[in-house]
Every structure is written in structure tokens, then in C-alpha cells.
mmCIF file of C-alpha atoms and ligand atoms in Angstrom:
data_model
loop_
_atom_site.group_PDB
_atom_site.id
_atom_site.type_symbol
_atom_site.label_atom_id
_atom_site.label_comp_id
_atom_site.label_asym_id
_atom_site.label_seq_id
_atom_site.Cartn_x
_atom_site.Cartn_y
_atom_site.Cartn_z
ATOM 1 C CA MET A 115 22.722 81.205 146.930
ATOM 2 C CA LYS A 116 22.316 82.670 143.374
ATOM 3 C CA LYS A 117 25.217 84.625 143.436
ATOM 4 C CA ILE A 118 23.926 87.744 141.047
ATOM 5 C CA ILE A 119 26.802 90.532 139.749
ATOM 6 C CA PHE A 120 25.641 93.917 139.611
ATOM 7 C CA ALA A 121 27.728 95.011 136.032
ATOM 8 C CA THR A 122 28.806 98.332 138.280
ATOM 9 C CA SER A 123 32.389 99.963 140.328
ATOM 10 C CA ASN A 124 29.891 103.025 141.466
ATOM 11 C CA GLU A 125 29.495 102.455 145.162
ATOM 12 C CA GLY A 126 26.499 104.594 145.801
ATOM 13 C CA LYS A 127 24.364 102.743 142.952
ATOM 14 C CA MET A 128 25.999 98.897 144.945
ATOM 15 C CA LYS A 129 24.261 100.722 148.345
ATOM 16 C CA GLU A 130 21.231 100.975 146.684
ATOM 17 C CA ILE A 131 20.771 97.819 144.674
ATOM 18 C CA LYS A 132 21.375 95.769 147.944
ATOM 19 C CA GLU A 133 19.250 97.300 149.785
ATOM 20 C CA ILE A 134 16.161 97.591 147.563
ATOM 21 C CA LEU A 135 17.281 94.486 147.009
ATOM 22 C CA LYS A 136 18.088 92.645 150.454
ATOM 23 C CA ASP A 137 15.462 90.765 151.508
ATOM 24 C CA LEU A 138 16.181 87.943 147.893
ATOM 25 C CA ASP A 139 17.595 84.903 148.819
ATOM 26 C CA ILE A 140 20.380 86.408 146.980
ATOM 27 C CA ASP A 141 24.259 86.386 146.813
ATOM 28 C CA LEU A 142 25.279 89.631 144.752
ATOM 29 C CA ILE A 143 28.169 91.354 143.717
ATOM 30 C CA SER A 144 29.677 94.780 142.697
ATOM 31 C CA LEU A 145 32.786 93.968 139.800
ATOM 32 C CA LYS A 146 34.973 95.144 142.649
ATOM 33 C CA GLU A 147 33.743 92.153 144.413
ATOM 34 C CA ALA A 148 34.214 89.286 141.534
ATOM 35 C CA GLY A 149 37.481 90.745 140.347
ATOM 36 C CA LEU A 150 36.418 92.075 137.332
ATOM 37 C CA ASN A 151 37.337 95.110 136.009
ATOM 38 C CA PRO A 152 36.010 95.161 132.223
ATOM 39 C CA ASP A 153 37.051 98.039 129.966
ATOM 40 C CA ILE A 154 33.356 98.172 128.116
ATOM 41 C CA ASP A 155 32.350 100.288 124.962
ATOM 42 C CA GLU A 156 28.824 101.418 126.307
ATOM 43 C CA ASN A 157 28.478 102.013 122.369
ATOM 44 C CA GLY A 158 24.767 102.189 123.070
ATOM 45 C CA LYS A 159 22.108 104.675 121.626
ATOM 46 C CA THR A 160 19.187 104.439 123.718
ATOM 47 C CA PHE A 161 19.267 103.743 127.227
ATOM 48 C CA GLU A 162 18.538 99.979 127.072
ATOM 49 C CA GLU A 163 21.583 98.992 124.041
ATOM 50 C CA ASN A 164 23.702 100.006 126.885
ATOM 51 C CA ALA A 165 22.264 98.633 130.052
ATOM 52 C CA ILE A 166 22.344 94.992 127.663
ATOM 53 C CA ILE A 167 25.898 95.667 126.236
ATOM 54 C CA LYS A 168 27.202 95.487 130.093
ATOM 55 C CA ALA A 169 24.268 93.301 131.453
ATOM 56 C CA LYS A 170 25.663 90.703 128.937
ATOM 57 C CA VAL A 171 29.528 91.292 128.419
ATOM 58 C CA VAL A 172 29.965 90.730 132.420
ATOM 59 C CA MET A 173 27.328 87.146 131.799
ATOM 60 C CA GLU A 174 29.659 86.313 129.856
ATOM 61 C CA LEU A 175 32.829 86.457 131.213
ATOM 62 C CA THR A 176 31.836 84.910 134.265
ATOM 63 C CA GLY A 177 28.596 82.429 133.541
ATOM 64 C CA GLU A 178 26.182 83.793 136.016
ATOM 65 C CA ILE A 179 22.768 86.222 136.483
ATOM 66 C CA VAL A 180 24.641 90.105 135.735
ATOM 67 C CA LEU A 181 22.581 92.970 136.473
ATOM 68 C CA ALA A 182 23.687 96.347 134.662
ATOM 69 C CA ASP A 183 22.175 99.446 134.306
ATOM 70 C CA ASP A 184 21.986 103.068 132.308
ATOM 71 C CA SER A 185 20.869 105.824 132.844
ATOM 72 C CA GLY A 186 20.907 109.632 131.771
ATOM 73 C CA LEU A 187 19.181 112.919 132.537
ATOM 74 C CA GLU A 188 16.588 114.387 129.247
ATOM 75 C CA VAL A 189 16.259 117.473 128.269
ATOM 76 C CA ASP A 190 13.021 118.187 125.806
ATOM 77 C CA TYR A 191 14.187 121.828 125.214
ATOM 78 C CA MET A 192 17.832 119.975 124.166
ATOM 79 C CA ASP A 193 16.213 117.889 122.126
ATOM 80 C CA LYS A 194 16.863 115.279 124.951
ATOM 81 C CA ALA A 195 19.815 115.940 124.957
ATOM 82 C CA PRO A 196 22.448 114.816 127.765
ATOM 83 C CA GLY A 197 20.378 111.626 127.237
ATOM 84 C CA VAL A 198 22.689 108.097 126.881
ATOM 85 C CA TYR A 199 25.779 111.128 126.529
ATOM 86 C CA SER A 200 24.627 112.286 130.014
ATOM 87 C CA ALA A 201 27.981 111.708 131.120
ATOM 88 C CA ARG A 202 30.373 112.344 129.215
ATOM 89 C CA PHE A 203 28.064 115.113 128.305
ATOM 90 C CA MET A 204 30.739 118.222 127.836
ATOM 91 C CA GLY A 205 33.818 115.904 128.691
ATOM 92 C CA GLU A 206 34.418 113.270 131.205
ATOM 93 C CA ASP A 207 36.885 114.746 132.863
ATOM 94 C CA THR A 208 33.422 118.915 133.207
ATOM 95 C CA SER A 209 32.708 118.962 136.355
ATOM 96 C CA TYR A 210 28.822 119.277 136.820
ATOM 97 C CA THR A 211 28.703 122.501 138.213
ATOM 98 C CA ILE A 212 29.615 123.824 134.601
ATOM 99 C CA LYS A 213 27.831 120.784 133.195
ATOM 100 C CA ASN A 214 24.471 121.682 135.276
ATOM 101 C CA GLN A 215 25.111 125.588 134.530
ATOM 102 C CA TYR A 216 25.666 125.281 130.610
ATOM 103 C CA ILE A 217 22.543 123.521 130.608
ATOM 104 C CA ILE A 218 20.016 126.280 133.596
ATOM 105 C CA ASP A 219 22.089 129.024 130.391
ATOM 106 C CA GLN A 220 20.556 126.873 127.211
ATOM 107 C CA LEU A 221 17.480 127.782 128.929
ATOM 108 C CA LYS A 222 17.476 131.298 130.827
ATOM 109 C CA ALA A 223 14.817 132.652 128.803
ATOM 110 C CA VAL A 224 12.044 129.734 128.294
ATOM 111 C CA LYS A 225 9.304 129.766 130.474
ATOM 112 C CA GLU A 226 8.699 127.290 132.935
ATOM 113 C CA GLU A 227 6.015 124.860 131.034
ATOM 114 C CA GLU A 228 9.405 124.273 128.392
ATOM 115 C CA ARG A 229 11.517 123.295 130.983
ATOM 116 C CA SER A 230 10.017 119.190 131.453
ATOM 117 C CA ALA A 231 13.004 117.472 131.697
ATOM 118 C CA ARG A 232 12.968 114.130 133.287
ATOM 119 C CA PHE A 233 16.144 110.997 134.440
ATOM 120 C CA VAL A 234 15.487 107.874 132.697
ATOM 121 C CA CYS A 235 17.210 104.329 133.880
ATOM 122 C CA VAL A 236 17.082 101.134 132.664
ATOM 123 C CA ILE A 237 18.514 97.787 133.924
ATOM 124 C CA ALA A 238 18.422 94.745 132.000
ATOM 125 C CA CYS A 239 19.257 91.520 133.521
ATOM 126 C CA ALA A 240 21.561 88.920 131.381
ATOM 127 C CA PHE A 241 20.968 85.220 132.509
ATOM 128 C CA PRO A 242 23.259 81.719 131.039
ATOM 129 C CA GLU A 243 21.716 80.991 129.593
ATOM 130 C CA GLY A 244 20.858 83.530 127.150
ATOM 131 C CA GLU A 245 17.746 85.306 128.274
ATOM 132 C CA VAL A 246 17.310 89.200 128.701
ATOM 133 C CA ILE A 247 14.989 91.023 130.547
ATOM 134 C CA THR A 248 14.765 94.852 131.434
ATOM 135 C CA SER A 249 12.901 97.520 132.931
ATOM 136 C CA ARG A 250 12.740 100.969 131.975
ATOM 137 C CA ALA A 251 11.568 103.867 134.553
ATOM 138 C CA THR A 252 11.675 107.707 135.046
ATOM 139 C CA ILE A 253 10.981 110.593 136.590
ATOM 140 C CA GLU A 254 9.424 113.576 135.510
ATOM 141 C CA GLY A 255 11.235 117.192 136.319
ATOM 142 C CA ILE A 256 12.233 120.936 134.841
ATOM 143 C CA ILE A 257 15.359 122.402 134.622
ATOM 144 C CA ALA A 258 16.006 124.714 137.976
ATOM 145 C CA ASN A 259 16.456 128.577 137.580
ATOM 146 C CA GLN A 260 20.059 128.880 139.527
ATOM 147 C CA ILE A 261 21.919 125.027 140.721
ATOM 148 C CA CYS A 262 19.925 124.005 144.698
ATOM 149 C CA GLY A 263 21.375 121.756 147.307
ATOM 150 C CA THR A 264 24.428 119.767 147.457
ATOM 151 C CA ASN A 265 23.030 115.593 148.701
ATOM 152 C CA GLY A 266 22.813 113.483 144.992
ATOM 153 C CA PHE A 267 25.089 113.543 141.976
ATOM 154 C CA GLY A 268 25.173 114.624 138.429
ATOM 155 C CA TYR A 269 22.113 116.476 137.676
ATOM 156 C CA ASP A 270 20.798 116.530 140.554
ATOM 157 C CA PRO A 271 21.297 120.115 141.524
ATOM 158 C CA ILE A 272 19.227 120.523 138.500
ATOM 159 C CA PHE A 273 16.820 118.658 138.776
ATOM 160 C CA TYR A 274 13.462 120.373 140.407
ATOM 161 C CA VAL A 275 10.505 117.958 140.833
ATOM 162 C CA PRO A 276 7.653 120.435 141.575
ATOM 163 C CA GLU A 277 5.760 117.735 143.937
ATOM 164 C CA TYR A 278 8.273 117.762 146.869
ATOM 165 C CA ARG A 279 9.019 122.040 145.824
ATOM 166 C CA CYS A 280 12.782 120.690 145.485
ATOM 167 C CA THR A 281 15.544 119.744 143.578
ATOM 168 C CA THR A 282 16.495 116.264 144.103
ATOM 169 C CA ALA A 283 19.774 117.183 145.873
ATOM 170 C CA GLU A 284 17.341 118.581 148.644
ATOM 171 C CA MET A 285 16.571 115.538 148.938
ATOM 172 C CA LEU A 286 17.416 112.611 151.603
ATOM 173 C CA PRO A 287 18.598 109.787 149.831
ATOM 174 C CA GLU A 288 15.394 107.227 151.700
ATOM 175 C CA GLN A 289 12.972 109.919 149.746
ATOM 176 C CA LYS A 290 15.014 109.776 146.806
ATOM 177 C CA ASN A 291 14.771 106.422 145.575
ATOM 178 C CA LYS A 292 11.064 105.882 147.274
ATOM 179 C CA ILE A 293 10.271 108.294 144.038
ATOM 180 C CA SER A 294 13.844 108.165 141.974
ATOM 181 C CA HIS A 295 13.857 106.111 138.128
ATOM 182 C CA ARG A 296 15.681 104.036 139.603
ATOM 183 C CA GLY A 297 14.486 102.824 142.358
ATOM 184 C CA LYS A 298 11.542 102.360 140.397
ATOM 185 C CA ALA A 299 13.249 100.701 137.726
ATOM 186 C CA LEU A 300 15.785 98.173 140.485
ATOM 187 C CA ARG A 301 11.917 97.528 141.810
ATOM 188 C CA ASP A 302 10.382 96.554 138.272
ATOM 189 C CA ILE A 303 13.983 94.255 137.691
ATOM 190 C CA LYS A 304 13.687 92.818 141.399
ATOM 191 C CA THR A 305 9.751 91.231 140.926
ATOM 192 C CA GLU A 306 10.552 89.226 137.480
ATOM 193 C CA LEU A 307 13.582 88.174 138.631
ATOM 194 C CA MET A 308 11.605 86.516 142.131
ATOM 195 C CA LYS A 309 9.967 84.564 139.585
ATOM 196 C CA ARG A 310 12.882 83.627 137.874
ATOM 197 C CA ILE A 311 15.665 82.002 140.787
HETATM 198 P P1 LIG B 462 25.529 105.826 133.865
HETATM 199 O O1 LIG B 462 24.147 105.113 134.602
HETATM 200 O O2 LIG B 462 26.588 104.885 135.290
HETATM 201 O O3 LIG B 462 26.185 105.644 132.822
HETATM 202 O O4 LIG B 462 25.267 107.864 134.122
HETATM 203 C C1 LIG B 462 24.921 107.886 133.435
HETATM 204 C C2 LIG B 462 24.381 109.742 133.889
HETATM 205 O O5 LIG B 462 23.358 110.111 134.107
HETATM 206 C C3 LIG B 462 25.654 110.206 135.778
HETATM 207 O O6 LIG B 462 27.085 109.848 134.953
HETATM 208 C C4 LIG B 462 24.818 111.484 135.711
HETATM 209 O O7 LIG B 462 25.805 112.729 135.294
HETATM 210 C C5 LIG B 462 23.719 111.347 135.068
HETATM 211 N N1 LIG B 462 22.434 110.220 136.114
HETATM 212 C C6 LIG B 462 22.406 109.289 135.959
HETATM 213 N N2 LIG B 462 21.040 109.397 137.173
HETATM 214 C C7 LIG B 462 21.156 110.402 137.890
HETATM 215 C C8 LIG B 462 20.423 110.621 139.040
HETATM 216 O O8 LIG B 462 19.997 110.594 140.063
HETATM 217 N N3 LIG B 462 21.094 112.150 139.532
HETATM 218 C C9 LIG B 462 22.200 113.076 138.469
HETATM 219 N N4 LIG B 462 22.293 112.674 137.728
HETATM 220 C C10 LIG B 462 21.756 111.581 137.367
#
């Protein structure tokens, strides 16, 4: 059975990807399960660059097929910030309650039409033969006027999806996976993986 490593130490992401790729005949393992804890400098300027950096470093360390993702929130009114800096925005150790309230405050007097935002996810897959493929997906929404919901993580409590009339923090995980940037990017990379393994 082909071994594929997903270059993350995030248990939530691992669960999500295992669920989406469960019908592939592969042995999918996390960094932890592979006994790795590499210190990777995510210094790319785009989601693609960062996802490729992570996938390639781990592929070169292990010689296995490696998947990696990079994701973040783009707020149009803030010139697409925090973008690739989403995790590091206002400092890695700052709570999301503070980060989310800051974004709400930035958009205080801003009308609904100008509150557009999106979550972006890029998944990269690095093959030992040298080929690297990527898939990018987004989910569009608007920045809410207040923090709402306790599911999910990160910026979910301020990411309001008009079609569902709630934030992604008010959705059940299955519901979010169906429409999320990460769910869509994972399903696209799965199609490409199926052609190659
Ligand atoms: P990374 O892809 O693990 O580097 O994470 C990027 C950051 O983007 C996360 O730490 C969150 O702040 C944010 N982010 C990415 N996807 C989501 C999501 O689905 N919900 C909320 N925040 C997200």
C-alpha cells in the first residue's frame, strides 16, 4: 500500500483529510505518526509558495509522497490581510478573540457590500520523482458585525456565509467540510492523486 504523509501536526486537519481520502487505497500518516517534527520556515509570499515549501521539505526528508496545506483569511477592505500571515497576525500567541475583535473594529462603519472576505486553501503534493502539483480553493463570505459561534477555530466566528445565514463557527463540522476552502481543495487534489498512484 502506498504511504502518503500529510505535513501537518494539526489533529483537526488530519481528521478532515483522512475522512475525505478514506476511499483511496493509501496509508495516510501525519508528521507525528512519521516520527517527524521538522522546523520549516514558511517564508513564502503566497499560499502556493508556503504549501510547496512544506511538502518539498518533508518529501526530501522521507522520500515519500507528501501533501501539505497553507490557508488563511483575506479581508478585501484590509487589502487582503491577514492573508498568508493569518496564523501570525497580531502575534502567534494572541488569542483569536482579540484578533477577531480587531478585524470587526477595523470594519466598524463599513457597509455590507464592502465587507467581503474569503478563506483560501492551497494543497501541494510533492512526489519523490520531483513533480509538484497544487490545488487552490476558496469560500466567499463577509465579515460579521460581532463574534458568533463556538465551532471550528481561528477566524470562523467572524466569517459569515450569506447563503447559510450563519458564520462557519455556527456550522457543524460536516456541513463546513462540504463547502469549505480546505474540503474543496482536498477533493480536487484527491482527483489528481487518483490519476498518479
Ligand atoms: P495554516 O494553514 O495552518 O498555516 O493556518 C493558517 C491560519 O489561517 C489559521 O491559523 C487560521 O488563523 C486561519 N484559517 C485557515 N483556515 C481557517 C478556517 O477554516 N477557519 C478559521 N480560520 C482559518
